[in-house]
Coordinates of C-alpha atoms and ligand atoms in Angstrom, one line a residue:
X1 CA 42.9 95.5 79.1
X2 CA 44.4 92.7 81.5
X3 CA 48.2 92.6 82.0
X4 CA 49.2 90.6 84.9
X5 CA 48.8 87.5 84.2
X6 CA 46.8 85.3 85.6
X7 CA 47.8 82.4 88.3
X8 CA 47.3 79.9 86.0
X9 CA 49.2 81.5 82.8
X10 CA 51.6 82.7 85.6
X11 CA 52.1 78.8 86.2
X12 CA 52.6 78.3 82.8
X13 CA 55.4 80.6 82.3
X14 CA 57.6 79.5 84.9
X15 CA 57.1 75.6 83.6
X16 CA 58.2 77.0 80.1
X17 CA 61.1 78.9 81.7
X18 CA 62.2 75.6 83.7
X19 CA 61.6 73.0 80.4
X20 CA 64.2 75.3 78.2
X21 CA 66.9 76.0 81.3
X22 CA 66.5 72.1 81.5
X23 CA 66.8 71.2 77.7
X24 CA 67.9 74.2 75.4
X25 CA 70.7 71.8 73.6
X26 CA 74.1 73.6 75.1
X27 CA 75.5 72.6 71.3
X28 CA 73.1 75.5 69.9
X29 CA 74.7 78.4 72.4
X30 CA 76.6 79.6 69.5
X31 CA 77.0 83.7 68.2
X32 CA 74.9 83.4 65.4
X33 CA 72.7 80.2 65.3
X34 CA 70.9 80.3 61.9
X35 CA 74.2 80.1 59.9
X36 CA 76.8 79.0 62.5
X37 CA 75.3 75.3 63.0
X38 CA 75.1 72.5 61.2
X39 CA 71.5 71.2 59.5
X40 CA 71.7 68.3 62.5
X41 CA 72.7 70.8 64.8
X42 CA 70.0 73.4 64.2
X43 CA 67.3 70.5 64.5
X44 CA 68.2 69.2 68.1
X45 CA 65.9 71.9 69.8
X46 CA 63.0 71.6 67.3
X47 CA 63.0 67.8 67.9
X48 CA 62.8 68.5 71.4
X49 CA 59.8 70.5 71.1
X50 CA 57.9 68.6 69.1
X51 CA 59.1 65.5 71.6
X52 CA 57.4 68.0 74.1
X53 CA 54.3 68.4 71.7
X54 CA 55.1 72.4 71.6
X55 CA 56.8 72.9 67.8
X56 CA 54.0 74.3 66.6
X57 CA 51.9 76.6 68.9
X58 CA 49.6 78.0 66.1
X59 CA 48.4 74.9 65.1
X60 CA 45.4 73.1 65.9
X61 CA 45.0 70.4 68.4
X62 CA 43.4 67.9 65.4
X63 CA 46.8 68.1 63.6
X64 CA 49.6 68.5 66.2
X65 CA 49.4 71.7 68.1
X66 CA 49.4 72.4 72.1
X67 CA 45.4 73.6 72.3
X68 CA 47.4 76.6 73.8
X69 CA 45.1 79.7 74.6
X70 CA 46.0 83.1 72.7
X71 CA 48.4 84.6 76.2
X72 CA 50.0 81.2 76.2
X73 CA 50.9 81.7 73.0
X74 CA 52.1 84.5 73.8
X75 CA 54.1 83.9 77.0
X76 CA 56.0 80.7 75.2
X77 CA 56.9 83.3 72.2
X78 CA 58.2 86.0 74.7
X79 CA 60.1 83.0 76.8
X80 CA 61.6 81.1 74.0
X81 CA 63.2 84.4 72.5
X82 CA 64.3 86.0 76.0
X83 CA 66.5 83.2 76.6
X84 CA 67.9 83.1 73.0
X85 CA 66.7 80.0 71.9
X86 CA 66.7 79.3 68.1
X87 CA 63.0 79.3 67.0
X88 CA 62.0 76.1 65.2
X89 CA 62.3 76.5 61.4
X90 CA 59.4 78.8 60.1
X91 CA 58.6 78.0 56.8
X92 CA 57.5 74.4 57.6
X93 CA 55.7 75.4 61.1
X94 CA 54.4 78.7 60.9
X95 CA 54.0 79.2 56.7
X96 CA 53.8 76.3 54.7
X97 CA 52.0 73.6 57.4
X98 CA 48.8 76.2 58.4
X99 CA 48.7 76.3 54.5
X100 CA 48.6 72.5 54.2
X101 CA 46.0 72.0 57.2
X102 CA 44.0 74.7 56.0
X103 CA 43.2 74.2 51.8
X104 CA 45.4 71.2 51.6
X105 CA 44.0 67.7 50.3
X106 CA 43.5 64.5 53.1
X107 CA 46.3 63.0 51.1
X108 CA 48.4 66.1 51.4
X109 CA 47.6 66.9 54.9
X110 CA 49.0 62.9 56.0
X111 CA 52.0 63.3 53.8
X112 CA 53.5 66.3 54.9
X113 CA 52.3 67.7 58.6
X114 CA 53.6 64.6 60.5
X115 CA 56.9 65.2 58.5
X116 CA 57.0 69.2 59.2
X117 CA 56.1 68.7 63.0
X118 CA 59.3 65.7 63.4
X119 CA 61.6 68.2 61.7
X120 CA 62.0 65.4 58.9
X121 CA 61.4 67.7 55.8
X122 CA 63.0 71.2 56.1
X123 CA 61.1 73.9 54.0
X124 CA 61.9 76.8 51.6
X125 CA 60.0 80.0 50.5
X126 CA 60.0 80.1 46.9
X127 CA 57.9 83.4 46.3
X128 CA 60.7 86.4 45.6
X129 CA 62.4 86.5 41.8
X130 CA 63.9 88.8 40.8
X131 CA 61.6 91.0 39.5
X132 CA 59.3 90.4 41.9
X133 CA 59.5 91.5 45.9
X134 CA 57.1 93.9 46.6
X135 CA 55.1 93.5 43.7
X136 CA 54.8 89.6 44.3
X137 CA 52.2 89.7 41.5
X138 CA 54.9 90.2 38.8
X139 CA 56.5 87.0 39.1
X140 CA 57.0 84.9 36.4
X141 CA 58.5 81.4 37.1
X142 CA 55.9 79.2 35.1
X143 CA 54.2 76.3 35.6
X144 CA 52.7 74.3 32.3
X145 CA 50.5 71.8 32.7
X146 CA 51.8 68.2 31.0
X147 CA 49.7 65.2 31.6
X148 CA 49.8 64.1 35.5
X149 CA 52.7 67.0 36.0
X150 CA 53.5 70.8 35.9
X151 CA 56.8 71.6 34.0
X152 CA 58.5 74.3 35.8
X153 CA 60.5 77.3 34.7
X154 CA 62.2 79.9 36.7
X155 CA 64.4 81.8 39.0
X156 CA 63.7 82.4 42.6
X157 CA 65.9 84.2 44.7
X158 CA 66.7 85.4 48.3
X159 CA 65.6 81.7 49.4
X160 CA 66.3 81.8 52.8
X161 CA 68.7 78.2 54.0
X162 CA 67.3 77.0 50.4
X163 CA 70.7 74.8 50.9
X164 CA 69.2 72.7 53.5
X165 CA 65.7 72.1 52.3
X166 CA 63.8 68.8 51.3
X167 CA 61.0 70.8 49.6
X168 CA 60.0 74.3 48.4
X169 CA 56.9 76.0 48.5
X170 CA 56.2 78.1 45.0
X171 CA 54.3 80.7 43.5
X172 CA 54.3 79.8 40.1
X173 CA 52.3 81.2 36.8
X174 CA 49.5 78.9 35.8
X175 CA 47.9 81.0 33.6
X176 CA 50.0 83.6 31.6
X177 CA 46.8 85.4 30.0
X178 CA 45.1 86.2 33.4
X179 CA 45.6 89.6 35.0
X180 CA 48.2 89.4 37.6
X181 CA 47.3 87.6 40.5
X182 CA 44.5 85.5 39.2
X183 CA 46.7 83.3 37.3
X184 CA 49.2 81.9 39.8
X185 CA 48.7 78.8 42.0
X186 CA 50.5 77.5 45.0
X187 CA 53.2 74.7 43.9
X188 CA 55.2 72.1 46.6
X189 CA 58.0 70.9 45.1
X190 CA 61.0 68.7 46.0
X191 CA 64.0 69.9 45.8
X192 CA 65.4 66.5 44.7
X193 CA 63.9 67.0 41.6
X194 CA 66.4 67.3 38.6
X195 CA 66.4 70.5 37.2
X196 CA 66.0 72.3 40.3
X197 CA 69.9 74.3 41.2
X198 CA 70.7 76.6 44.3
X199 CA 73.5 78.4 44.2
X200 CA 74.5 81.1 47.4
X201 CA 74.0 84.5 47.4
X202 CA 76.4 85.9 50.8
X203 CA 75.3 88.8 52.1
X204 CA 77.3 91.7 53.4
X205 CA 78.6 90.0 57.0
X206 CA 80.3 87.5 54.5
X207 CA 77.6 84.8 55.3
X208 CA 75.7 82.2 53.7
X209 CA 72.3 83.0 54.3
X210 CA 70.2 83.2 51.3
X211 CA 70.1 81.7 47.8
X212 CA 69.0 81.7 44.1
X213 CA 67.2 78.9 43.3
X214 CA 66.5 78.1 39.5
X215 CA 64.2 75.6 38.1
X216 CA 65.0 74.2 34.5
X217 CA 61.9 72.3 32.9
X218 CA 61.3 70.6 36.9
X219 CA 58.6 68.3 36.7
X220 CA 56.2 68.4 39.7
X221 CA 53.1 65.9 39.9
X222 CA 49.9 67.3 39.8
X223 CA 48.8 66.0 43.5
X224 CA 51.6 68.7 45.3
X225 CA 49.2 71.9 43.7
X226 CA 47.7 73.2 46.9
X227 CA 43.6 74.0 46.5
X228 CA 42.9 75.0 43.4
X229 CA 44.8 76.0 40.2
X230 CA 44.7 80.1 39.7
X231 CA 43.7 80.4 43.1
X232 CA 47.4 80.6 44.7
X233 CA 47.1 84.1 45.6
X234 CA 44.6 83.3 48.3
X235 CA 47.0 81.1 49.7
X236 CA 49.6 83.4 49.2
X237 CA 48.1 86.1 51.1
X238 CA 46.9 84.0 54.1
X239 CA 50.5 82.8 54.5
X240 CA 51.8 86.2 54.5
X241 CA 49.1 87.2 57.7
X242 CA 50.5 84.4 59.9
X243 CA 54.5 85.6 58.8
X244 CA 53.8 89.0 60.1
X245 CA 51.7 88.1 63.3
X246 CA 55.0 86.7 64.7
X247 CA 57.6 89.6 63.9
X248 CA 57.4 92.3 66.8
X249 CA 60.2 90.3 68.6
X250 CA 59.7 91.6 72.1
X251 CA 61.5 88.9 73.9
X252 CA 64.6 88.8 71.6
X253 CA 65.0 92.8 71.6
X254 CA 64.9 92.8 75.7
X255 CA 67.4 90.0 76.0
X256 CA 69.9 92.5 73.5
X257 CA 69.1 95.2 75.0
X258 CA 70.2 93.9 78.5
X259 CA 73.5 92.6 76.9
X260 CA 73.7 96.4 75.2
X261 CA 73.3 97.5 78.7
X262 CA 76.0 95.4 80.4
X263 CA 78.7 96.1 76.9
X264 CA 78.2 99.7 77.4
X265 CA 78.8 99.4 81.2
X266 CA 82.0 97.8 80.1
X267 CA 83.3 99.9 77.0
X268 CA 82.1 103.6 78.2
X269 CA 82.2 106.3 81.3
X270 CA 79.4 108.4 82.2
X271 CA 82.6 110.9 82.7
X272 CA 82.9 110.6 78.6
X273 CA 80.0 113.2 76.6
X274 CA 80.2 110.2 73.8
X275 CA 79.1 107.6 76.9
X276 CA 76.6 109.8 78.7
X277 CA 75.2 110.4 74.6
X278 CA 75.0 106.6 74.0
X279 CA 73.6 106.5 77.6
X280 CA 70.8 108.6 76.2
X281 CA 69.8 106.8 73.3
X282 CA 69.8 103.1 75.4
X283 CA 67.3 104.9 77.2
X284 CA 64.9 106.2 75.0
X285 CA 64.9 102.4 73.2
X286 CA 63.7 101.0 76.2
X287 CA 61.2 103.5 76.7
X288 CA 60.2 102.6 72.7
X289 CA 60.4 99.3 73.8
X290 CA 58.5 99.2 76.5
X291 CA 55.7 101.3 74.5
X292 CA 55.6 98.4 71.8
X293 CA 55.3 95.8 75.0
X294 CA 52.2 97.6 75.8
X295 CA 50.7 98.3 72.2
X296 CA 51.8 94.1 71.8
X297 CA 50.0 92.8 75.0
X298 CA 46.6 95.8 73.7
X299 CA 46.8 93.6 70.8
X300 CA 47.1 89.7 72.3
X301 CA 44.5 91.0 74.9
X302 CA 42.1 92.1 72.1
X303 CA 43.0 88.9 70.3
X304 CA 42.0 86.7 73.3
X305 CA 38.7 88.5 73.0
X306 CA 38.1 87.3 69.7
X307 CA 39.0 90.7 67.9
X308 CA 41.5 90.6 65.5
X309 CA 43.6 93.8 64.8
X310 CA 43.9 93.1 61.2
X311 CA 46.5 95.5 59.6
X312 CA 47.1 97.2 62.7
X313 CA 49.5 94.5 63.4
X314 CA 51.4 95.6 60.6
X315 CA 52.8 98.7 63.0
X316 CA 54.3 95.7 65.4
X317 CA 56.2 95.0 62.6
X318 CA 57.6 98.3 61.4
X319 CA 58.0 99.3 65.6
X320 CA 59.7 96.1 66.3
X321 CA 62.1 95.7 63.7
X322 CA 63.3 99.1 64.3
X323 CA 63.9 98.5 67.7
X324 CA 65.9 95.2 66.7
X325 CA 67.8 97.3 64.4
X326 CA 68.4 99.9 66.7
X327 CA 69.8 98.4 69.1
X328 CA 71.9 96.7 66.6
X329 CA 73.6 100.0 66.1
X330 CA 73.9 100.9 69.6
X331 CA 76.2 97.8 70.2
X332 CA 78.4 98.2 67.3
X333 CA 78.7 102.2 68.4
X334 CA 79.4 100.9 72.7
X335 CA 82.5 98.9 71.1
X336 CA 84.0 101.6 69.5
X337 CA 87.1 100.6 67.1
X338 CA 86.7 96.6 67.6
X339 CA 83.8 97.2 65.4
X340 CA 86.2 97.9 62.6
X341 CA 86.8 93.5 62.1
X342 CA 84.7 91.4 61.1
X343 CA 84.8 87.8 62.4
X344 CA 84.0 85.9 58.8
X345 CA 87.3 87.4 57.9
X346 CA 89.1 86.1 60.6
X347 CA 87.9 82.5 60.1
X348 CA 89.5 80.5 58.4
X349 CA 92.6 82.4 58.2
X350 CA 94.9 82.9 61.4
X351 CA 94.4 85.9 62.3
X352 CA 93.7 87.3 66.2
X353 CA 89.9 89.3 66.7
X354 CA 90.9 92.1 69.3
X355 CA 88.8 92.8 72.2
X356 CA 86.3 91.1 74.4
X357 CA 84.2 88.0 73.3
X358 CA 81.3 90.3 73.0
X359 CA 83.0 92.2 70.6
X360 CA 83.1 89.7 67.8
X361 CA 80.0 89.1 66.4
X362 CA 78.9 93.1 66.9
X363 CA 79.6 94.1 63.5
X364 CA 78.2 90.3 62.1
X365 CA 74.6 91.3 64.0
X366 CA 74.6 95.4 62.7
X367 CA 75.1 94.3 59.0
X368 CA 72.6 90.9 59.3
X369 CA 69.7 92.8 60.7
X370 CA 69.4 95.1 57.7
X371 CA 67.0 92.5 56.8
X372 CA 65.1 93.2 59.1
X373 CA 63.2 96.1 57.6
X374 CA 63.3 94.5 54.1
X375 CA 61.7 90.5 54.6
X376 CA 58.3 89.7 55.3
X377 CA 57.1 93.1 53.9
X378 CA 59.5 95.5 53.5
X379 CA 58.5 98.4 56.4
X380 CA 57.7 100.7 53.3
X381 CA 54.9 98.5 52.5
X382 CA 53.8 98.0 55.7
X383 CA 53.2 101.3 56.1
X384 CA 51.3 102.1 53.1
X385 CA 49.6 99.2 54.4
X386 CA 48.7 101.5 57.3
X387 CA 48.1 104.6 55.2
X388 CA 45.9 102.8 53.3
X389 CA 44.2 100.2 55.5
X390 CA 44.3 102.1 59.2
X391 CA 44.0 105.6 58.5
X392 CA 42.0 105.4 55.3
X393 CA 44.3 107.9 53.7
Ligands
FAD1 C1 67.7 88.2 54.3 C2 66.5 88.0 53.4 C3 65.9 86.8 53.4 C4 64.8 86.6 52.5 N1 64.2 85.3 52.5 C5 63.2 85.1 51.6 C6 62.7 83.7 51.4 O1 63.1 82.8 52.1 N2 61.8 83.5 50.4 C7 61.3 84.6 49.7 O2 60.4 84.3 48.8 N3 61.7 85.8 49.8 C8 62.7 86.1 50.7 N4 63.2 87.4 50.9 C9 62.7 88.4 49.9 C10 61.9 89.5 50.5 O3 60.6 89.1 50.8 C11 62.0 90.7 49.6 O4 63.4 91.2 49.6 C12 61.1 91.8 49.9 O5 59.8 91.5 49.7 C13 61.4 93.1 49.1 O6 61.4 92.8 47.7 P1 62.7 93.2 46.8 O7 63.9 92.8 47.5 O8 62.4 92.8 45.4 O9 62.7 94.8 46.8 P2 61.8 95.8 46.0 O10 60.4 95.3 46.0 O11 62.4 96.0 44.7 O12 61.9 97.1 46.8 C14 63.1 98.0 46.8 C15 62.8 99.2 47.8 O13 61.6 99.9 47.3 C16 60.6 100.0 48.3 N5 59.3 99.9 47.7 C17 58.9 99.0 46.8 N6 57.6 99.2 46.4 C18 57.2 100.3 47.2 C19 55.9 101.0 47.3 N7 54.9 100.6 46.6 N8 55.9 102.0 48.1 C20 57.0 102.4 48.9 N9 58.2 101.8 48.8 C21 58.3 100.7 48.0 C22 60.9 98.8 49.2 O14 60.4 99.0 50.5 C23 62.4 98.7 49.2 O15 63.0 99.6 50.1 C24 64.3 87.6 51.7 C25 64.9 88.9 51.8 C26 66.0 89.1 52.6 C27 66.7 90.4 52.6

């Protein structure tokens, strides 16, 4: 296994690192980008990159991508997310577009990738109802074929910035007599369609997030099914591999962890048993971190070797979300009683946030990262995935 990186790659990261200090958009330096800009706002950086031709890494050269190698994948993943830059939106780059270029028509392919690459179209995930999360197969939003159109009825829900999006991507019920996943197919639908309402759902840190989105007798033209009718599960499941491959979050848990590092410098004494305890646990999350660094670059240096760690990728999800989520915890628990506000009350109204700028958005980040363990695969799953498809229990 190689970890230094090569001249060459070496090269490469420090022309990343100079092209975001040069152009990260100083507009997007705000505590919580994904809810705290505007549509406009939250596309300056993705324009940027695709400007740069480096929005979409994972893709092919043929339809847009870099021709990046496996590590310089890599490297621009663990750049982007230690300087805190807000990843271009994933459901159009990293879901929906691979999808498209993959078992999508010619016709579909020239319709929507140049528009997902510009940023022109924002996409939604339309897979979670409400009966149906972990056990995706259970959905029921239905799809009845009319002439040249599907007729669509349902609810999704959880639909992640659903308020912003041109289109949606749906599993949808073809067939309601076919065992559970045979009969759903792979839907692209835009949201200007009548009959299609989203309505917020706001999460626990008071912000809008997530949505329902429900579909009343939407009609969607035949030519926006993706491959074949029945066959959306396929899809599905290939969509799901890439969503995972992305969430160990290295570079975005080093660059908290530093900032944990310099709050609890600030808040706590090593003469204090609660400050030499917290001391403790910062440092046994960076020894966990630097364990998943390692068990990360095993895998990406496998990868570049053409091996694929299949579902033992599923552990850099489980690993890295705790770590996020940790660390969460340890920054509420460094700022003591300014943890007890919570800025979304303050805004709006007039009222004063004690404490230190850092202090404001502490409680916002340990409430928001709950999700972390829950989207993409809750971390239950993933590890019956490794029970199941690891250990061969
Ligand atoms: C912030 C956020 C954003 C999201 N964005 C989107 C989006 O944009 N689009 C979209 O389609 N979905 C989205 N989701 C939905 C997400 O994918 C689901 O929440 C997730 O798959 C879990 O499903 P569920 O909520 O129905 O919980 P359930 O499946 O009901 O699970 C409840 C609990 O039971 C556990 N559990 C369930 N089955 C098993 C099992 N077999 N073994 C062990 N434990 C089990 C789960 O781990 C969980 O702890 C989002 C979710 C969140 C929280």
């Amino acid at each position: 296994m190689e970890l230094k990186l090569s001249n060459a790659d070496a090269a490469f990261r420090d022309e990343v690192r100079s092209f975001i200090t040069d152009n990260y958009p100083v507009e997007m330096r705000v505590p919580n980008p994904e809810t705290d800009l505007t549509k406009e706002q939250s596309l300056l950086w993705h324009r940027i990159l695709y400007r740069k031709g480096w929005v979409a890494p994972l893709w092919p050269k043929e339809y847009g991508g870099p021709g990046w190698t496996i590590t310089q994948r890599y490297i621009f993943e663990q750049e982007t997310s230690r300087a805190g830059t807000l990843p271009p939106l994933p459901f159009g780059i990293t879901m929906v577009g691979p999808v498209i270029y993959t078992f999508g028509t010619e016709a579909q392919k020239k319709r929507f990738l140049p528009r997902i690459l510009s940023g022109e179209d924002w996409w939604a995930q339309g897979y979670s109802e409400p009966g149906a999360g972990s056990d995706l197969a259970a959905l029921r939003t239905k799809a009845m074929r009319s002439g040249g159109h599907y007729v669509v009825n349902g609810h999704k829900t959880w639909t992640t910035l659903a308020q912003h999006a041109d289109w949606i991507f749906c599993l949808v019920r073809t067939d309601p007599h076919a065992k559970a996943q045979s009969g759903i197919s792979f839907l692209l639908i835009d949201m200007k369609s009548p009959g299609v309402v989203v309505r917020p759902i706001i999460t626990l840190d008071g912000r809008h997030e997530i949505n329902d989105v429900f579909l009343e007798d939407v009609r969607v033209p035949v030519e926006n099914l993706i491959g074949e009718e029945n066959r959306g599960w396929t899809y599905a499941k290939f969509l799901l591999g890439n969503e995972r491959t992305s969430m160990a979050g290295t570079g975005r848990s080093k660059r908290r962890l530093e900032r944990l590092k310099a709050i609890a410098r600030a808040e706590t004494s090593a003469e204090d048993p609660s400050g030499r305890e917290l001391a403790k646990d910062i440092a046994r999350i960076e020894i966990d971190l630097i364990a998943l660094e390692a068990t990360e670059a095993r895998m990406i240096s496998q990868l570049s070797r053409g091996k694929d760690p299949g579902p033992a990728a599923s552990l850099l999800k489980i690993r890295g979300t705790e770590i996020h989520q940790r660390i969460a915890d340890l920054t509420h628990r460094a700022i003591g009683q300014y943890g007890l506000a919570l800025r979304e009350q303050a805004s709006g109204g007039n009222i004063f946030l004690p404490g230190p700028d850092y202090t404001h958005t502490a409680t916002e980040r340990y409430l928001n990262t709950r999700k972390l363990s829950i989207y993409g695969g809750s971390n239950e799953i993933q590890r019956n995935i490794i029970a199941k498809a690891v250990l061969g229990l």
